[in-house]
Short mmCIF file of C-alpha atoms in Angstrom, two decimals:
data_model
loop_
_atom_site.label_atom_id
_atom_site.label_comp_id
_atom_site.label_asym_id
_atom_site.label_seq_id
_atom_site.Cartn_x
_atom_site.Cartn_y
_atom_site.Cartn_z
CA GLY A 1 -0.33 -0.37 0.12
CA LYS A 2 3.03 2.43 -0.13
CA SER A 3 2.56 3.75 -3.48
CA THR A 4 -1.11 4.31 -3.16
CA THR A 5 -0.20 6.54 0.15
CA LEU A 6 2.39 8.21 -1.56
CA ALA A 7 0.17 8.83 -4.67
CA ALA A 8 -2.29 10.59 -1.96
CA LEU A 9 0.28 12.50 -0.49
CA ILE A 10 1.41 14.06 -3.94
CA ASP A 11 -2.22 14.53 -4.85
CA LEU A 12 -2.84 16.47 -1.79
CA VAL A 13 0.09 18.63 -2.27
CA ASN A 14 -1.02 19.16 -5.95
CA SER A 15 -4.30 20.14 -5.10
CA GLU A 16 -3.45 22.71 -2.58
CA ARG A 17 -0.13 23.94 -3.18
CA ALA A 18 1.23 25.95 -6.13
CA CYS A 19 4.23 24.67 -6.36
CA HIS A 20 7.03 22.48 -8.90
CA ILE A 21 6.94 18.59 -7.81
CA MET A 22 9.35 15.96 -9.08
CA THR A 23 9.11 12.19 -8.47
CA VAL A 24 11.32 9.36 -9.23
CA GLU A 25 9.48 5.86 -9.37
CA ASP A 26 10.26 2.57 -10.65
CA PRO A 27 7.70 2.08 -12.15
CA ILE A 28 5.40 5.04 -12.32
CA GLU A 29 2.45 3.40 -11.06
CA PHE A 30 -0.18 6.79 -10.66
CA LEU A 31 -0.22 9.44 -13.34
CA HIS A 32 -0.99 13.16 -11.96
CA GLN A 33 -2.54 15.83 -13.56
CA HIS A 34 -1.02 19.26 -13.17
CA LYS A 35 -3.66 20.84 -10.54
CA LYS A 36 -2.20 23.72 -8.37
CA SER A 37 1.10 22.46 -8.84
CA LEU A 38 3.26 21.30 -11.92
CA VAL A 39 3.96 17.60 -11.26
CA ASN A 40 7.17 16.23 -13.69
CA GLN A 41 7.58 12.20 -13.25
CA ARG A 42 10.52 10.06 -13.93
CA GLU A 43 10.90 6.56 -14.55
CA VAL A 44 13.72 4.61 -13.85
CA GLY A 45 14.79 2.65 -16.77
CA GLU A 46 12.83 4.54 -19.23
CA ASP A 47 13.91 8.33 -18.20
CA THR A 48 17.13 7.46 -16.08
CA HIS A 49 19.52 4.43 -14.73
CA GLY A 50 18.57 4.69 -11.22
CA PHE A 51 17.63 6.77 -8.49
CA ALA A 52 20.70 8.68 -7.46
CA GLU A 53 21.26 9.42 -10.89
CA ALA A 54 17.54 10.79 -11.25
CA LEU A 55 18.22 13.04 -7.97
CA ARG A 56 21.30 14.59 -9.28
CA HIS A 57 19.19 15.65 -12.37
CA VAL A 58 16.03 16.80 -10.23
CA LEU A 59 17.75 18.71 -7.98
CA ARG A 60 19.10 20.95 -10.97
CA GLN A 61 15.46 21.55 -11.84
CA ASP A 62 14.59 23.75 -8.68
CA PRO A 63 11.88 21.67 -7.29
CA ASP A 64 10.09 22.54 -4.12
CA VAL A 65 8.74 18.61 -3.58
CA ILE A 66 10.67 15.52 -4.19
CA LEU A 67 9.37 11.71 -4.66
CA VAL A 68 11.89 9.24 -4.21
CA GLY A 69 10.20 5.83 -5.08
CA GLU A 70 12.55 3.88 -2.97
CA LEU A 71 15.64 4.71 -1.05
CA ARG A 72 18.14 1.95 -1.55
CA ASP A 73 21.54 3.04 -1.18
CA LEU A 74 23.85 5.33 0.26
CA GLU A 75 24.09 7.99 -2.53
CA SER A 76 20.24 8.07 -2.85
CA ILE A 77 19.90 8.48 0.98
CA ALA A 78 22.56 10.59 1.23
CA MET A 79 21.04 13.68 -1.55
CA ALA A 80 17.61 12.81 -0.17
CA LEU A 81 18.73 13.96 3.57
CA THR A 82 20.65 17.13 1.29
CA ALA A 83 17.92 18.04 -0.60
CA ALA A 84 15.66 18.14 2.65
CA GLU A 85 18.26 20.04 4.72
CA THR A 86 18.05 22.70 1.69
CA GLY A 87 14.41 23.17 2.12
CA HIS A 88 12.82 20.62 0.03
CA LEU A 89 9.99 18.40 0.93
CA VAL A 90 10.96 14.80 0.27
CA PHE A 91 8.89 11.85 0.37
CA GLY A 92 10.57 8.74 0.32
CA THR A 93 10.21 4.91 1.01
CA LEU A 94 12.02 1.78 2.69
CA HIS A 95 11.42 -1.71 2.87
CA THR A 96 11.10 -1.68 6.94
CA VAL A 97 8.54 -2.81 9.54
CA ASP A 98 8.35 -0.02 11.69
CA ALA A 99 9.68 3.63 12.62
CA ALA A 100 12.71 2.47 14.76
CA GLN A 101 13.82 0.13 11.89
CA THR A 102 13.26 3.08 9.22
CA VAL A 103 15.79 5.48 11.09
CA ASP A 104 18.01 2.48 11.73
CA ARG A 105 18.30 1.60 7.82
CA ILE A 106 19.18 5.24 7.10
CA LEU A 107 21.88 5.20 9.88
CA ASP A 108 23.36 1.92 8.81
CA VAL A 109 23.78 2.41 5.32
CA PHE A 110 26.66 4.96 6.25
CA PRO A 111 30.13 4.37 7.25
CA ALA A 112 30.51 4.21 11.23
CA HIS A 113 32.63 7.32 11.18
CA GLN A 114 29.88 9.13 9.26
CA GLN A 115 26.75 8.28 11.32
CA GLY A 116 27.08 10.80 14.21
CA GLN A 117 26.77 13.60 11.75
CA VAL A 118 23.90 11.72 9.66
CA ARG A 119 22.20 11.28 13.10
CA SER A 120 22.26 14.85 13.27
CA GLN A 121 21.37 15.57 9.96
CA LEU A 122 18.40 13.41 10.26
CA ALA A 123 17.12 14.96 13.43
CA GLY A 124 17.05 18.30 12.09
CA SER A 125 15.38 17.14 9.04
CA LEU A 126 13.17 14.38 9.08
CA ARG A 127 9.11 15.11 9.83
CA GLY A 128 7.62 11.56 10.20
CA VAL A 129 7.51 8.22 9.36
CA VAL A 130 4.44 6.37 8.62
CA SER A 131 4.87 2.00 8.44
CA GLN A 132 2.13 0.51 7.18
CA THR A 133 0.91 -3.18 6.39
CA LEU A 134 -2.02 -4.36 4.80
CA LEU A 135 -4.31 -6.99 6.79
CA ARG A 136 -7.30 -9.37 5.13
CA LYS A 137 -10.67 -8.57 6.48
CA PRO A 138 -12.82 -11.27 7.45
CA GLY A 139 -15.43 -10.41 4.79
CA GLY A 140 -13.28 -10.08 2.45
CA GLY A 141 -10.76 -7.06 1.31
CA ARG A 142 -8.41 -5.56 2.94
CA VAL A 143 -7.58 -2.88 5.70
CA VAL A 144 -4.51 -0.61 6.81
CA ALA A 145 -2.61 -0.75 9.87
CA THR A 146 -0.44 1.85 10.58
CA GLU A 147 2.62 2.92 12.80
CA VAL A 148 3.38 7.21 12.98
CA LEU A 149 6.25 8.82 14.11
CA ARG A 150 6.26 12.57 14.32
CA MET A 151 9.58 14.13 14.93
CA THR A 152 9.08 15.93 18.08
CA PRO A 153 12.03 17.41 20.17
CA ALA A 154 12.26 14.19 22.63
CA ILE A 155 12.21 12.32 19.13
CA ALA A 156 15.00 14.22 17.73
CA ASN A 157 17.20 13.87 20.66
CA LEU A 158 16.75 10.15 20.48
CA VAL A 159 17.95 9.89 17.00
CA ARG A 160 20.34 12.49 17.44
CA GLU A 161 21.83 10.31 20.72
CA GLY A 162 21.73 7.11 18.83
CA LYS A 163 18.78 6.01 21.04
CA THR A 164 16.80 4.53 18.33
CA HIS A 165 15.50 1.50 20.84
CA GLN A 166 13.74 3.91 23.11
CA ILE A 167 11.59 5.18 19.88
CA TYR A 168 9.11 2.56 20.28
CA SER A 169 8.31 3.25 24.10
CA ALA A 170 7.93 7.19 23.02
CA LEU A 171 5.43 6.03 20.22
CA GLN A 172 3.69 4.32 23.11
CA ALA A 173 3.20 7.54 25.33
CA GLY A 174 2.80 10.13 21.97
CA ALA A 175 -0.86 9.99 21.29
CA ALA A 176 -1.06 13.94 22.20
CA ASN A 177 1.36 14.35 19.27
CA GLY A 178 -0.61 12.15 16.95
CA MET A 179 1.64 9.24 17.11
CA HIS A 180 1.19 5.52 17.76
CA THR A 181 2.83 1.92 17.46
CA ILE A 182 1.85 -0.57 15.06
CA ASP A 183 0.40 -2.55 17.80
CA GLN A 184 -2.00 0.21 18.81
CA SER A 185 -3.01 0.63 15.36
CA LEU A 186 -3.81 -3.53 14.93
CA ALA A 187 -5.22 -3.78 18.73
CA ALA A 188 -8.26 -0.99 17.47
CA LEU A 189 -8.87 -2.81 14.42
CA VAL A 190 -9.27 -6.45 16.36
CA LYS A 191 -11.39 -4.29 18.88
CA SER A 192 -13.66 -2.79 16.48
CA ARG A 193 -13.67 -6.18 14.44
CA GLU A 194 -12.41 -4.76 11.55
CA VAL A 195 -10.08 -7.93 11.44
CA ASP A 196 -9.46 -11.13 13.26
CA TYR A 197 -7.25 -11.86 16.04
CA ASP A 198 -4.79 -14.26 14.42
CA GLU A 199 -4.48 -11.82 11.57
CA ALA A 200 -3.58 -8.95 13.48
CA LEU A 201 -1.43 -11.19 15.70
CA GLY A 202 0.95 -12.18 12.44
CA LYS A 203 1.86 -8.63 11.88
CA ALA A 204 2.29 -7.47 15.75
CA GLY A 205 5.73 -5.81 16.31
CA ASP A 206 5.27 -6.99 19.86
CA VAL A 207 3.41 -9.89 20.57
CA ASN A 208 3.00 -9.29 24.30
CA SER A 209 2.49 -5.42 23.94
CA PHE A 210 -0.48 -6.56 21.19
CA LYS A 211 -1.86 -8.82 23.39
CA THR A 212 -2.02 -6.60 26.28
CA LEU A 213 -3.75 -3.90 24.22
CA VAL A 214 -6.14 -6.42 22.96
CA GLY A 215 -7.07 -7.75 26.42
CA ALA A 216 -7.30 -11.20 28.01
CA SER A 217 -10.61 -11.85 26.76
CA GLY A 218 -9.79 -11.15 23.08
CA ALA A 219 -6.70 -13.39 23.58
CA SER A 220 -8.56 -16.57 25.03
CA THR A 221 -11.04 -16.53 22.73
CA ALA A 222 -8.55 -16.72 19.98
CA ALA A 223 -7.00 -19.73 21.69
CA ALA A 224 -10.28 -21.51 21.91
CA GLY A 225 -11.76 -20.41 18.44
CA GLY A 226 -8.87 -19.38 16.32
CA SER A 227 -10.52 -15.56 16.15
CA PRO A 228 -11.92 -13.65 18.52
CA TRP A 229 -14.57 -12.76 16.03
CA SER A 230 -14.22 -16.46 13.95
CA ASN A 231 -18.02 -17.53 15.08
CA GLN A 232 -19.42 -13.93 14.04
#
C-alpha cells in the first residue's frame, strides 16, 4: 500500500499548493495531472538509469517537492537528506517494518565514522515516518494498520543520541502528538472487528504488547476458536 499512500500525499500537495513537484519512481504507478502544482514524473529504466542519477538531475530542476520511490543505497539516501536540509519537502520509501527500523536503516547504510553526523542531519530534517501493513478483513478486502512517528524534540534527541531502541516507548506514549505504534493500530482494528485476532497477531511488532492492548478476553477467545470473531 505504499504506492497508494505516496500518490495520495502527492495529490494532496498538488491540489493545495502552487509548487513544482518532481518524482522518481520504479515504475510509475499513478499518473498525476497538473492541478495547482506542476508535476514532472521520471521513471527508472525509461528516463534514468537509477534513483541516485535521477536525484542529481531533479535537484537541478529547482523542485519544491521531491518523491523518491525507493531509498535504496547510500548515495540516494545522502542526496535525499541534503535535499531536505536545503528546504525541499522529500517523500521516500524503505522496506522496513516500523519507525525505529526505518531510522536505523537510514543510519546503517553509512560508514561508522559518518553516522554521528548523519544522526544530526536526520534529527534536524526528518519530519515523520509512517509504517503500514495491509491485513485481510473477515468479509473480504483489506484494511491498513499504521505506525506513525512525528519528529518531536524528544524523538529528535533520541535519534541524535543514537537511542533508537527507545522510539517504540516514545510512540506508545505519544498519542497527544498524533503518534501510535503498529500494535496500537492492530489492537484497535481487532476491537472494532475489522480484522481477526490471528491475522493481526501475525503482524504485531511486539506480541506481548499487542496481547495486552487487545485484552485477555480477546486472547482467550482466539485460543479457543482461532479468532475472537471467528463465529460471528
